[in-house]
Amino acid sequence: MQSKIQIKTPLVEMDGDEMTRVLWSMIKEKLLIPYVELNTEYYDLGIENRDRTDDKVTVDAANAIKKYGVGVKCATITPNAQRVEEYKLKEMWKSPNGTIRSILDGTVFREPIMVNNIKPYVRTWEESIIIARHAYGDVYSAVEIQVDEPGIAELVFTSEKGIKKSKVIKGFEKGGIIQGMHNTEESINHFAHSCFRYALERKRDLWFATKDTISKIYDHRFKDIFEEIFEKEYKNKFDAAGIEYFYTLIDDVIARIISGRGGMVWACKNYDGDVMSDLVARAFGSLSMMTSVLVSPEGCYEYEAAHGTVTRHYYKHLNGEKTSTNSMATIFAWSGALCKRGMLDGNSELVEFAKKIEEASRETIEAGIMTGDMASLSDSDKVVVANSEDLLDEIAKRLEAKMKM
Ligand code: NAP
Ligand code: MG
């Protein structure tokens, strides 16, 4: 028996909820533990433990990622009123992803896993498209007012010294609606650094687009910050890597994306990224094949699947039924984290192992063995619809063969 691969610096492991929690332990048991001495610092972000610890565990996990640099997270329940009732929670705890994101102040990069028997709906796409979503501000933290009588809406800023800057938004004759939103220099700066860093790391062109022709101050500021940071800190590095940074209007970028071949990192403002990542996930196949990594401006990484806890499947599982839940994005969260940990530690054995997991996973699907969500999308002649466990066993079989080579 060969000795197991070591992990030098602990990897931050964040367990989660429902069906993905079930897959989590199966992935560890079948794909990881046989080959790796899993040196993880474990945080149980399952809803019961978040409740027990008054959500302190989520904050601790985020700080651990800051300390060690790399984490891997299982999907978690974001409680709503129904969940508070279902799990008898003390409070409607905040979204763990939101908490972690605000502590790391990161940007989320989403990338579909491509396999040769599932073709993107857009036939020119040959490589994946990575969406970088600025996960702070804009409409997500906007304040809104509805008015129902004549009056004037104004935008007012009062400095600490009491100096005011104001503009009339609209003189209303009847009712209407008003929205005020913001972003900060610091957050846009961090967004830009995360994007440039990630593009360099992946050796991909970086595209960024806003609506600066209409939003001459707000969106224009995003454009300027990116430009300033690029010229000052990244232009030479991009030249050396043979990649480019390219800014255009959001309308133009949409047209180019649809007729292009893929292969870029596409940086989006918060709302654009929210919408476009769903579009890209679906256009490449399925949300269950979408990976996600949060990258902080200091270079900390948190890997996860883009989908949720697959509640409907979990209830079937609790009923003793077999489910056909796709574990690909969760497997790739692990392989992404192990690969990054290996790279940061100069541990090539771990990097190689992570690549083998991904190869074994892709080859399984390319052999026509896949879960139900993928079967209808595939153009393989023969498709074997596997249940959750069988899919992992098939991947494990291929991984074992690779590890013997
Ligand atoms: P979801 O868990 O992503 O599932 C929605 C539907 O998409 C599923 O019912 C299933 O469709 C399909 N699906 C998603 N992932 C799949 C997979 N791996 N394999 C096969 N099918 C898959 O979203 P949700 O039902 O809206 O949310 C459930 C819980 O997850 C919520 O409590 C939410 O708060 C949480 N959530 C967490 C995260 C996160 O931690 N990152 C993200 C989103 C949602 P069929 O039922 O048709 O088979
Ligand atoms: Mg969305």
Coordinates of C-alpha atoms and ligand atoms in Angstrom, one line a residue:
M1 CA 0.0 0.0 0.0
Q2 CA 1.4 3.3 -1.1
S3 CA 1.6 6.0 1.6
K4 CA -1.1 8.7 1.5
I5 CA -0.6 12.1 0.0
Q6 CA 0.0 14.7 2.7
I7 CA -1.5 18.2 3.0
K8 CA 1.1 20.5 4.6
T9 CA -1.1 23.5 5.5
P10 CA -4.6 22.7 6.8
L11 CA -7.4 23.0 4.4
V12 CA -10.5 24.7 5.8
E13 CA -13.4 22.3 5.4
M14 CA -17.0 23.6 5.7
D15 CA -19.7 21.0 5.9
G16 CA -23.2 21.9 4.9
D17 CA -26.8 20.7 4.6
E18 CA -29.3 18.2 3.2
M19 CA -28.4 16.3 0.0
T20 CA -25.1 18.0 -0.5
R21 CA -24.1 17.0 3.1
V22 CA -24.8 13.4 2.1
L23 CA -22.7 13.7 -1.0
W24 CA -20.0 15.5 1.0
S25 CA -19.2 12.5 3.2
M26 CA -19.5 10.1 0.2
I27 CA -17.0 12.1 -1.8
K28 CA -14.6 12.1 1.1
E29 CA -15.0 8.4 1.7
K30 CA -14.8 7.2 -1.9
L31 CA -12.5 9.7 -3.6
L32 CA -10.3 11.4 -1.0
I33 CA -9.6 9.4 2.1
P34 CA -8.2 6.4 0.2
Y35 CA -5.4 8.6 -1.2
V36 CA -5.0 11.7 1.0
E37 CA -4.2 12.3 4.6
L38 CA -7.0 14.8 4.9
N39 CA -5.4 17.5 7.0
T40 CA -8.5 19.7 7.3
E41 CA -9.7 22.1 9.9
Y42 CA -13.4 21.2 10.0
Y43 CA -16.3 23.6 10.5
D44 CA -19.8 22.3 10.6
L45 CA -21.9 24.9 8.8
G46 CA -24.9 22.6 8.9
I47 CA -28.0 24.6 9.9
E48 CA -28.3 22.9 13.4
N49 CA -24.7 23.7 14.3
R50 CA -25.0 27.3 13.1
D51 CA -28.1 27.6 15.3
R52 CA -26.3 26.0 18.2
T53 CA -23.3 28.3 17.9
D54 CA -25.4 31.5 17.2
D55 CA -23.8 31.4 13.8
K56 CA -20.3 31.9 15.3
V57 CA -19.1 28.9 13.4
T58 CA -19.6 30.6 10.1
V59 CA -17.5 33.6 11.2
D60 CA -14.8 31.3 12.6
A61 CA -14.7 29.4 9.3
A62 CA -14.3 32.6 7.3
N63 CA -11.5 33.7 9.6
A64 CA -9.8 30.3 9.2
I65 CA -9.8 30.8 5.4
K66 CA -8.2 34.2 6.0
K67 CA -5.6 32.5 8.2
Y68 CA -4.8 29.5 6.0
G69 CA -5.7 30.8 2.5
V70 CA -7.9 28.0 1.1
G71 CA -11.3 26.6 2.0
V72 CA -13.8 24.2 0.5
K73 CA -17.5 24.6 1.3
C74 CA -20.6 22.4 1.0
A75 CA -23.9 24.0 0.1
T76 CA -25.8 25.3 3.0
I77 CA -29.4 26.3 3.8
T78 CA -30.1 30.0 3.9
P79 CA -33.0 30.1 6.3
N80 CA -36.3 31.6 5.5
A81 CA -39.5 31.6 7.6
Q82 CA -40.3 28.1 6.6
R83 CA -36.8 26.8 7.5
V84 CA -37.0 28.6 10.9
E85 CA -40.1 26.5 11.6
E86 CA -38.7 23.3 10.0
Y87 CA -35.5 23.3 12.1
K88 CA -36.9 25.2 15.1
L89 CA -34.2 27.9 14.7
K90 CA -33.5 30.6 17.3
E91 CA -33.2 33.1 14.5
M92 CA -33.4 33.5 10.8
W93 CA -29.6 33.3 10.4
K94 CA -28.0 35.2 7.6
S95 CA -26.8 33.5 4.4
P96 CA -23.5 31.8 5.3
N97 CA -22.2 32.7 1.8
G98 CA -23.0 36.3 2.5
T99 CA -21.2 36.3 5.9
I100 CA -18.1 34.6 4.4
R101 CA -18.1 37.0 1.4
S102 CA -18.3 40.1 3.6
I103 CA -15.5 38.9 5.8
L104 CA -13.2 37.9 2.9
D105 CA -14.5 40.8 0.8
G106 CA -14.1 38.6 -2.2
T107 CA -15.2 38.3 -5.8
V108 CA -17.1 35.2 -6.9
F109 CA -15.9 33.4 -10.1
R110 CA -18.2 30.9 -11.6
E111 CA -17.2 28.4 -14.3
P112 CA -19.0 25.5 -15.9
I113 CA -17.4 22.1 -16.0
M114 CA -17.2 21.1 -19.7
V115 CA -17.5 17.5 -21.0
N116 CA -17.4 16.4 -24.6
N117 CA -20.8 14.8 -24.8
I118 CA -22.8 17.9 -23.6
K119 CA -22.5 20.7 -26.1
P120 CA -23.2 24.3 -25.1
Y121 CA -26.4 25.7 -26.6
V122 CA -24.3 28.4 -28.3
R123 CA -22.5 26.4 -31.0
T124 CA -19.5 28.7 -31.3
W125 CA -18.5 28.2 -27.6
E126 CA -15.4 26.0 -27.5
E127 CA -14.1 26.9 -24.1
S128 CA -15.8 27.7 -20.8
I129 CA -16.8 31.3 -19.8
I130 CA -15.9 32.4 -16.3
I131 CA -18.2 35.0 -14.8
A132 CA -16.6 37.2 -12.2
R133 CA -19.4 38.8 -10.1
H134 CA -18.8 41.8 -8.0
A135 CA -20.6 40.6 -4.9
Y136 CA -21.0 44.0 -3.1
G137 CA -23.5 46.9 -3.3
D138 CA -25.5 48.4 -6.1
V139 CA -29.1 47.3 -6.2
Y140 CA -28.4 44.6 -3.5
S141 CA -28.0 47.1 -0.8
A142 CA -30.2 49.8 -2.3
V143 CA -32.8 51.8 -0.4
E144 CA -36.2 52.4 -2.0
I145 CA -39.2 54.6 -1.4
Q146 CA -42.6 54.6 -3.0
V147 CA -44.4 58.0 -3.1
D148 CA -48.0 58.6 -3.8
E149 CA -48.3 62.4 -4.0
P150 CA -46.6 65.3 -5.8
G151 CA -43.2 66.3 -4.5
I152 CA -39.5 66.4 -5.2
A153 CA -37.0 63.6 -4.8
E154 CA -33.4 64.6 -4.1
L155 CA -30.1 62.8 -3.8
V156 CA -28.3 64.3 -0.8
F157 CA -24.8 63.7 0.6
T158 CA -23.8 65.3 3.8
S159 CA -20.1 65.2 4.6
E160 CA -18.9 64.8 8.2
K161 CA -18.1 68.5 8.1
G162 CA -21.7 69.2 7.3
I163 CA -21.1 70.1 3.6
K164 CA -23.9 69.1 1.4
K165 CA -23.9 67.9 -2.2
S166 CA -27.3 67.4 -3.8
K167 CA -29.1 66.8 -7.0
V168 CA -32.8 66.7 -7.9
I169 CA -33.8 63.2 -9.0
K170 CA -37.3 64.0 -10.1
G171 CA -40.1 66.4 -9.5
F172 CA -43.1 64.1 -9.2
E173 CA -46.6 65.2 -10.3
K174 CA -48.2 62.0 -9.1
G175 CA -46.9 58.9 -7.4
G176 CA -43.7 57.1 -8.3
I177 CA -40.8 55.1 -7.0
I178 CA -37.2 56.1 -6.1
Q179 CA -34.1 54.1 -5.5
G180 CA -30.7 55.0 -4.0
M181 CA -27.8 52.8 -4.4
H182 CA -24.1 52.9 -3.7
N183 CA -20.7 51.3 -4.0
T184 CA -17.4 52.1 -2.4
E185 CA -14.0 52.9 -3.8
E186 CA -12.5 50.2 -1.6
S187 CA -14.9 47.5 -2.8
I188 CA -14.5 48.3 -6.5
N189 CA -10.7 48.3 -6.0
H190 CA -10.8 44.9 -4.4
F191 CA -13.1 43.7 -7.2
A192 CA -10.6 44.9 -9.8
H193 CA -7.6 43.3 -8.1
S194 CA -9.4 40.0 -7.7
C195 CA -10.3 40.0 -11.4
F196 CA -6.8 40.9 -12.6
R197 CA -5.2 38.3 -10.3
Y198 CA -7.6 35.5 -11.4
A199 CA -7.3 36.2 -15.1
L200 CA -3.5 36.1 -14.7
E201 CA -3.7 32.9 -12.8
R202 CA -5.9 31.2 -15.3
K203 CA -4.1 32.9 -18.2
R204 CA -7.3 34.1 -19.7
D205 CA -8.3 37.5 -21.2
L206 CA -10.3 39.7 -18.9
W207 CA -13.4 41.4 -20.3
F208 CA -15.2 44.0 -18.3
A209 CA -18.3 45.9 -19.3
T210 CA -20.7 48.4 -17.7
K211 CA -23.2 51.0 -19.0
D212 CA -20.9 54.0 -18.6
T213 CA -22.4 55.9 -21.6
I214 CA -25.6 56.2 -19.6
S215 CA -24.3 56.1 -16.1
K216 CA -21.6 58.7 -16.5
I217 CA -20.5 58.9 -12.9
Y218 CA -21.4 55.6 -11.3
D219 CA -20.5 53.1 -13.9
H220 CA -17.8 55.3 -15.3
R221 CA -16.1 55.1 -11.9
F222 CA -15.9 51.3 -12.2
K223 CA -14.4 51.7 -15.6
D224 CA -11.8 54.3 -14.4
I225 CA -10.8 52.3 -11.4
F226 CA -10.2 49.1 -13.5
E227 CA -8.2 51.1 -16.0
E228 CA -6.0 52.9 -13.3
I229 CA -5.2 49.6 -11.5
F230 CA -4.6 47.8 -14.7
E231 CA -2.1 50.4 -16.0
K232 CA -0.3 50.7 -12.7
E233 CA -0.1 47.1 -11.6
Y234 CA -1.1 44.6 -14.1
K235 CA -0.4 45.7 -17.7
N236 CA 3.2 44.3 -17.8
K237 CA 2.1 41.1 -16.2
F238 CA -0.7 40.7 -18.7
D239 CA 1.7 41.4 -21.6
A240 CA 4.2 38.8 -20.2
A241 CA 1.4 36.3 -19.9
G242 CA 0.1 37.0 -23.4
I243 CA -3.4 37.9 -22.2
E244 CA -5.3 41.1 -22.6
Y245 CA -7.7 43.3 -20.5
F246 CA -10.6 44.7 -22.5
Y247 CA -13.3 47.1 -21.5
T248 CA -16.5 47.7 -23.5
L249 CA -20.1 48.5 -23.1
I250 CA -22.4 45.8 -21.7
D251 CA -24.5 45.7 -24.9
D252 CA -21.4 45.1 -26.9
V253 CA -20.0 42.4 -24.6
I254 CA -23.3 40.4 -24.9
A255 CA -23.1 40.4 -28.7
R256 CA -19.4 39.4 -28.6
I257 CA -19.9 36.7 -26.0
I258 CA -22.7 35.1 -28.1
S259 CA -20.6 35.0 -31.2
G260 CA -17.3 34.3 -29.6
R261 CA -15.5 31.1 -28.7
G262 CA -15.5 31.5 -24.9
G263 CA -12.3 31.2 -22.9
M264 CA -12.4 34.6 -21.2
V265 CA -13.0 35.8 -17.7
W266 CA -16.0 38.1 -17.9
A267 CA -16.2 40.6 -15.0
C268 CA -19.7 41.8 -14.2
K269 CA -21.1 44.3 -11.8
N270 CA -23.3 42.7 -9.1
Y271 CA -26.6 42.5 -10.9
D272 CA -25.1 41.7 -14.3
G273 CA -23.1 38.9 -12.7
D274 CA -26.2 37.5 -10.9
V275 CA -28.2 37.3 -14.1
M276 CA -25.4 36.3 -16.4
S277 CA -24.1 33.5 -14.3
D278 CA -27.5 31.8 -14.5
L279 CA -27.5 32.3 -18.2
V280 CA -24.0 31.0 -18.7
A281 CA -24.7 28.0 -16.4
R282 CA -27.8 27.0 -18.4
A283 CA -26.3 27.7 -21.8
F284 CA -23.4 25.3 -20.9
G285 CA -25.8 22.6 -19.7
S286 CA -26.9 22.6 -16.1
L287 CA -26.5 24.4 -12.8
S288 CA -25.3 21.2 -11.3
M289 CA -22.1 21.5 -13.4
M290 CA -21.3 25.0 -12.3
T291 CA -18.4 25.6 -10.0
S292 CA -17.8 28.6 -7.9
V293 CA -14.7 30.2 -6.2
L294 CA -14.6 33.2 -4.0
V295 CA -11.3 35.0 -4.3
S296 CA -10.3 37.7 -1.8
P297 CA -8.1 40.7 -2.8
E298 CA -5.3 39.3 -0.6
G299 CA -5.5 36.0 -2.5
C300 CA -7.6 33.7 -0.2
Y301 CA -9.8 31.1 -2.0
E302 CA -13.0 29.5 -1.1
Y303 CA -14.3 26.8 -3.4
E304 CA -17.9 25.5 -3.6
A305 CA -20.6 24.3 -6.0
A306 CA -22.9 27.0 -7.4
H307 CA -26.1 25.0 -6.7
G308 CA -27.9 24.7 -3.4
T309 CA -28.6 21.8 -1.0
V310 CA -31.0 20.0 -3.5
T311 CA -33.8 19.8 -1.0
R312 CA -36.2 17.9 -3.1
H313 CA -33.7 15.1 -3.5
Y314 CA -32.9 15.1 0.2
Y315 CA -36.5 14.4 1.2
K316 CA -36.5 11.4 -1.3
H317 CA -33.3 10.3 0.3
L318 CA -34.8 10.5 3.8
N319 CA -37.7 8.4 2.5
G320 CA -35.2 5.7 1.7
E321 CA -35.4 6.3 -2.1
K322 CA -32.4 6.4 -4.4
T323 CA -31.7 9.8 -5.8
S324 CA -29.9 10.8 -8.9
T325 CA -28.0 13.9 -7.6
N326 CA -25.1 15.2 -9.5
S327 CA -22.0 15.5 -7.3
M328 CA -19.7 17.0 -10.1
A329 CA -19.7 20.6 -8.9
T330 CA -19.0 19.5 -5.3
I331 CA -16.2 17.1 -6.4
F332 CA -14.7 20.0 -8.4
A333 CA -15.0 22.2 -5.3
W334 CA -12.8 19.7 -3.5
S335 CA -10.4 19.3 -6.5
G336 CA -10.1 23.0 -6.9
A337 CA -9.3 23.5 -3.3
L338 CA -6.8 20.6 -3.1
C339 CA -5.1 21.9 -6.3
K340 CA -4.8 25.4 -4.9
R341 CA -3.6 24.2 -1.5
G342 CA -1.0 22.0 -3.4
M343 CA 0.1 25.0 -5.5
L344 CA 0.5 27.3 -2.5
D345 CA 2.4 24.7 -0.6
G346 CA 4.6 23.6 -3.5
N347 CA 3.0 20.2 -3.2
S348 CA 3.0 18.8 -6.7
E349 CA 1.7 15.4 -5.6
L350 CA -1.5 17.0 -4.3
V351 CA -1.8 19.1 -7.5
E352 CA -1.5 16.0 -9.6
F353 CA -4.0 14.1 -7.5
A354 CA -6.6 17.0 -7.9
K355 CA -6.2 16.8 -11.7
K356 CA -6.8 13.0 -11.6
I357 CA -10.0 13.5 -9.7
E358 CA -11.2 15.9 -12.4
E359 CA -10.1 13.6 -15.2
A360 CA -11.8 10.6 -13.6
S361 CA -15.0 12.6 -13.1
R362 CA -15.1 13.9 -16.7
E363 CA -14.3 10.5 -18.2
T364 CA -17.1 9.0 -16.3
I365 CA -19.6 11.4 -17.8
E366 CA -18.0 11.1 -21.2
A367 CA -18.5 7.4 -21.0
G368 CA -22.2 8.1 -20.8
I369 CA -22.6 7.4 -17.1
M370 CA -24.4 10.4 -15.6
T371 CA -27.1 11.6 -13.3
G372 CA -30.7 12.3 -14.4
D373 CA -30.2 16.1 -14.7
M374 CA -27.6 15.5 -17.4
A375 CA -29.1 12.6 -19.3
S376 CA -31.5 14.7 -21.3
L377 CA -28.8 17.1 -22.3
S378 CA -26.3 14.5 -23.5
D379 CA -25.7 13.5 -27.1
S380 CA -24.1 10.2 -26.2
D381 CA -25.7 7.2 -28.0
K382 CA -25.9 5.2 -24.9
V383 CA -26.6 6.9 -21.6
V384 CA -26.6 5.1 -18.3
V385 CA -28.6 7.1 -15.7
A386 CA -26.8 6.5 -12.5
N387 CA -27.9 7.2 -8.9
S388 CA -25.9 9.5 -6.6
E389 CA -23.8 6.7 -5.2
D390 CA -23.3 4.7 -8.4
L391 CA -21.9 7.8 -10.1
L392 CA -19.4 8.2 -7.3
D393 CA -18.5 4.6 -7.5
E394 CA -17.9 4.9 -11.2
I395 CA -15.6 7.9 -10.7
A396 CA -13.8 6.1 -7.8
K397 CA -13.1 3.1 -10.1
R398 CA -11.5 5.4 -12.8
L399 CA -9.6 7.3 -10.1
E400 CA -8.2 4.1 -8.7
A401 CA -7.0 3.0 -12.1
K402 CA -5.2 6.4 -12.6
M403 CA -3.6 6.2 -9.1
K404 CA -2.1 2.8 -10.0
M405 CA -0.6 4.1 -13.2
Ligands
NAP1 P1 -31.0 23.9 -5.5 O1 -30.6 23.2 -4.3 O2 -29.8 24.3 -6.3 O3 -31.9 22.9 -6.3 C1 -32.9 23.4 -7.3 C2 -33.2 22.3 -8.2 O4 -32.1 22.2 -9.2 C3 -33.2 20.9 -7.6 O5 -34.5 20.6 -7.1 C4 -32.9 20.0 -8.8 O6 -33.9 19.9 -9.7 C5 -31.8 20.9 -9.5 N1 -30.4 20.6 -9.0 C6 -29.6 21.5 -8.3 N2 -28.4 20.9 -8.1 C7 -28.5 19.6 -8.5 C8 -27.6 18.5 -8.5 N3 -26.4 18.6 -8.0 N4 -28.0 17.4 -9.1 C9 -29.2 17.2 -9.6 N5 -30.1 18.3 -9.7 C10 -29.8 19.4 -9.1 O7 -31.8 25.2 -5.1 P2 -33.1 25.4 -4.2 O8 -33.9 24.2 -4.2 O9 -33.6 26.7 -4.6 O10 -32.5 25.6 -2.7 C11 -32.3 24.6 -1.8 C12 -31.6 25.1 -0.5 O11 -30.2 25.4 -0.9 C13 -32.2 26.4 0.0 O12 -32.3 26.2 1.4 C14 -31.2 27.5 -0.3 O13 -31.1 28.4 0.7 C15 -29.9 26.7 -0.4 N6 -28.9 27.3 -1.4 C16 -27.6 27.3 -1.0 C17 -26.6 27.7 -1.9 C18 -25.2 27.7 -1.4 O14 -24.9 27.3 -0.3 N7 -24.3 28.1 -2.2 C19 -27.0 28.2 -3.1 C20 -28.3 28.2 -3.5 C21 -29.3 27.7 -2.6 P3 -35.0 18.7 -9.7 O15 -35.7 18.8 -8.3 O16 -35.9 19.0 -10.8 O17 -34.3 17.4 -9.9
MG2 MG -29.2 34.5 -9.8

